[in-house]
Coordinates of C-alpha atoms in Angstrom, one line a residue:
X7 CA 0.0 0.0 0.0
X8 CA 1.0 3.6 -0.5
X9 CA 3.4 5.0 2.1
X10 CA 3.3 8.7 0.9
X11 CA 0.7 11.3 1.5
X12 CA -2.8 10.3 2.7
X13 CA -5.0 8.8 0.0
X14 CA -8.4 9.9 -0.9
X15 CA -11.2 7.4 -0.3
X16 CA -11.5 6.0 -3.8
X17 CA -7.7 5.8 -4.1
X18 CA -7.4 4.0 -0.8
X19 CA -10.1 1.4 -1.8
X20 CA -8.4 0.8 -5.1
X21 CA -5.1 0.4 -3.4
X22 CA -6.6 -1.9 -0.9
X23 CA -8.2 -4.0 -3.6
X24 CA -5.0 -4.3 -5.5
X25 CA -3.0 -5.2 -2.4
X26 CA -5.5 -7.9 -1.4
X27 CA -5.5 -9.4 -4.9
X28 CA -1.8 -10.1 -4.6
X29 CA -2.1 -12.1 -1.4
X30 CA -2.6 -15.8 -1.9
X31 CA -2.9 -17.1 1.7
X32 CA -6.4 -16.3 3.1
X33 CA -5.1 -15.8 6.7
X34 CA -2.5 -13.2 5.4
X35 CA -5.2 -11.5 3.4
X36 CA -7.4 -11.2 6.5
X37 CA -4.5 -9.8 8.6
X38 CA -3.6 -7.3 5.9
X39 CA -7.2 -6.2 5.6
X40 CA -7.7 -5.6 9.3
X41 CA -4.4 -3.8 9.6
X42 CA -5.2 -1.5 6.6
X43 CA -8.7 -0.7 7.8
X44 CA -7.5 0.0 11.4
X45 CA -4.9 2.4 10.1
X46 CA -7.2 4.1 7.6
X47 CA -10.0 4.8 10.1
X48 CA -7.4 5.7 12.8
X49 CA -9.0 3.3 15.3
X50 CA -7.3 2.1 18.5
X51 CA -8.2 -1.5 17.7
X52 CA -9.7 -3.6 14.9
X53 CA -11.0 -7.1 14.6
X54 CA -12.4 -9.6 12.2
X55 CA -14.7 -12.4 13.2
X56 CA -14.9 -14.9 10.4
X57 CA -15.7 -18.5 9.4
X58 CA -13.1 -21.2 9.1
X59 CA -13.1 -22.5 5.5
X60 CA -16.0 -24.9 5.2
X61 CA -17.1 -24.0 8.7
X62 CA -20.6 -23.2 9.7
X63 CA -20.2 -20.6 12.4
X64 CA -18.3 -17.4 12.9
X65 CA -15.6 -18.6 15.3
X66 CA -12.2 -17.3 14.3
X67 CA -10.8 -13.9 15.4
X68 CA -8.1 -11.6 14.2
X69 CA -7.2 -8.6 16.3
X70 CA -5.0 -5.6 15.6
X71 CA -4.4 -3.3 18.5
X72 CA -5.8 -3.8 22.0
X73 CA -8.1 -6.9 21.8
X74 CA -9.5 -6.2 25.3
X75 CA -11.3 -3.1 23.9
X76 CA -13.8 -5.5 22.3
X77 CA -16.8 -7.3 23.8
X78 CA -16.5 -10.4 21.7
X79 CA -19.9 -11.7 22.9
X80 CA -21.6 -8.5 21.7
X81 CA -20.0 -8.9 18.3
X82 CA -21.1 -12.6 18.1
X83 CA -24.6 -11.6 19.0
X84 CA -24.5 -8.8 16.4
X85 CA -23.5 -11.5 13.8
X86 CA -26.6 -13.5 14.8
X87 CA -29.0 -10.6 14.8
X88 CA -27.8 -7.1 14.0
X89 CA -29.5 -4.5 16.3
X90 CA -28.8 -0.9 17.3
X91 CA -27.3 -0.1 20.6
X92 CA -23.6 -0.4 20.0
X93 CA -21.5 2.2 21.8
X94 CA -20.5 5.3 19.8
X95 CA -16.9 4.3 19.9
X96 CA -17.6 0.9 18.2
X97 CA -18.3 0.3 14.5
X98 CA -19.4 -3.1 13.2
X99 CA -19.9 -4.1 9.6
X100 CA -20.8 -7.4 8.0
X101 CA -18.9 -9.1 5.2
X102 CA -21.1 -11.0 2.8
X103 CA -20.3 -13.4 0.0
X104 CA -23.2 -14.4 -2.2
X105 CA -25.6 -13.0 0.4
X106 CA -24.1 -15.2 3.1
X107 CA -22.5 -13.7 6.2
X108 CA -18.9 -14.7 6.3
X109 CA -17.5 -12.2 8.7
X110 CA -17.9 -9.1 10.9
X111 CA -15.4 -6.3 11.0
X112 CA -15.2 -4.3 14.2
X113 CA -13.3 -1.0 14.9
X114 CA -13.0 0.5 18.3
X115 CA -11.7 3.8 19.6
X116 CA -10.7 4.2 23.2
X117 CA -12.8 6.9 24.7
X118 CA -13.7 9.0 21.6
X119 CA -16.5 8.7 19.2
X120 CA -15.9 8.1 15.5
X121 CA -16.6 10.9 13.1
X122 CA -19.8 11.0 11.1
X123 CA -19.4 9.0 7.9
X124 CA -16.9 6.6 9.3
X125 CA -19.5 3.8 9.1
X126 CA -19.8 4.4 5.4
X127 CA -16.0 4.1 5.1
X128 CA -15.8 0.8 6.9
X129 CA -18.7 -0.6 4.8
X130 CA -16.9 0.4 1.7
X131 CA -13.8 -1.4 2.9
X132 CA -15.9 -4.5 3.7
X133 CA -17.3 -4.5 0.2
X134 CA -13.7 -4.6 -1.2
X135 CA -13.0 -7.6 1.1
X136 CA -16.3 -9.3 0.0
X137 CA -15.5 -8.7 -3.6
X138 CA -12.1 -10.4 -3.2
X139 CA -13.6 -13.3 -1.3
X140 CA -16.3 -13.7 -4.0
X141 CA -13.6 -13.8 -6.7
X142 CA -11.8 -16.5 -4.8
X143 CA -14.9 -18.6 -4.3
X144 CA -15.8 -18.3 -8.0
X145 CA -12.3 -19.2 -9.1
X146 CA -12.4 -22.3 -6.8
X147 CA -15.7 -23.4 -8.1
X148 CA -14.5 -23.0 -11.7
X149 CA -11.4 -25.1 -10.9
X150 CA -13.7 -27.8 -9.5
X151 CA -16.0 -27.7 -12.4
X152 CA -13.1 -27.9 -14.9
X153 CA -11.8 -31.0 -13.1
X154 CA -15.2 -32.6 -13.2
X155 CA -15.6 -31.8 -16.9
X156 CA -12.1 -33.3 -17.7
X157 CA -13.1 -36.4 -15.8
X158 CA -16.4 -36.8 -17.6
X159 CA -14.9 -36.1 -21.0
X160 CA -12.1 -38.5 -20.3
X161 CA -14.5 -41.3 -19.5
X162 CA -16.7 -40.9 -22.6
X163 CA -16.0 -42.8 -25.8
X164 CA -15.3 -40.5 -28.8
X165 CA -18.7 -41.3 -30.4
X166 CA -20.6 -40.5 -27.1
X167 CA -18.7 -37.2 -26.8
X168 CA -19.6 -36.3 -30.4
X169 CA -23.3 -37.0 -29.7
X170 CA -23.2 -34.9 -26.5
X171 CA -21.7 -32.0 -28.5
X172 CA -24.2 -32.3 -31.3
X173 CA -27.1 -32.5 -28.8
X174 CA -25.8 -29.4 -27.0
X175 CA -25.5 -27.5 -30.3
X176 CA -29.1 -28.6 -31.2
X177 CA -30.4 -27.2 -27.9
X178 CA -28.5 -23.9 -28.5
X179 CA -29.9 -23.5 -32.0
X180 CA -33.5 -24.3 -31.1
X181 CA -33.4 -22.3 -27.8
X182 CA -36.7 -20.6 -27.2
X183 CA -35.7 -16.9 -26.7
X184 CA -39.1 -15.8 -25.5

């Protein structure tokens, strides 16, 4: 990420997106994201509550800054049912991939309230993370589908494959566009 003068919001989000795209390891990606958001918002602490790969519940934490500033049970309850009533020095934002909740990002300041509009900034950052996670999910799904296709095609006799191709072409040509 840029080390020079402060970036405008759009520049920061683009820089964040590009830096996340370069990280292959998902744990490193999460750490990088939490660190970047904490610094951008100028929070005393930041956290990410997320699901383990293939897991059903939000149960993994990453903290930057003083973890004792967070009420982890409050954040877990927020994940289950978002409701108003958070302290003015706590910001929470969900991270969703394909409409499913995969994480909660939290920012905390020690004793001071966040400026108006900071919630919008954290939600914008969360959208960048969600976009990167969506891309990774789709790439993984495509790799799996490609492997399955290779296996199916490898098992078909050439004549069966030819019939499958011709049948597919017939369906495409006679597709009802209404």
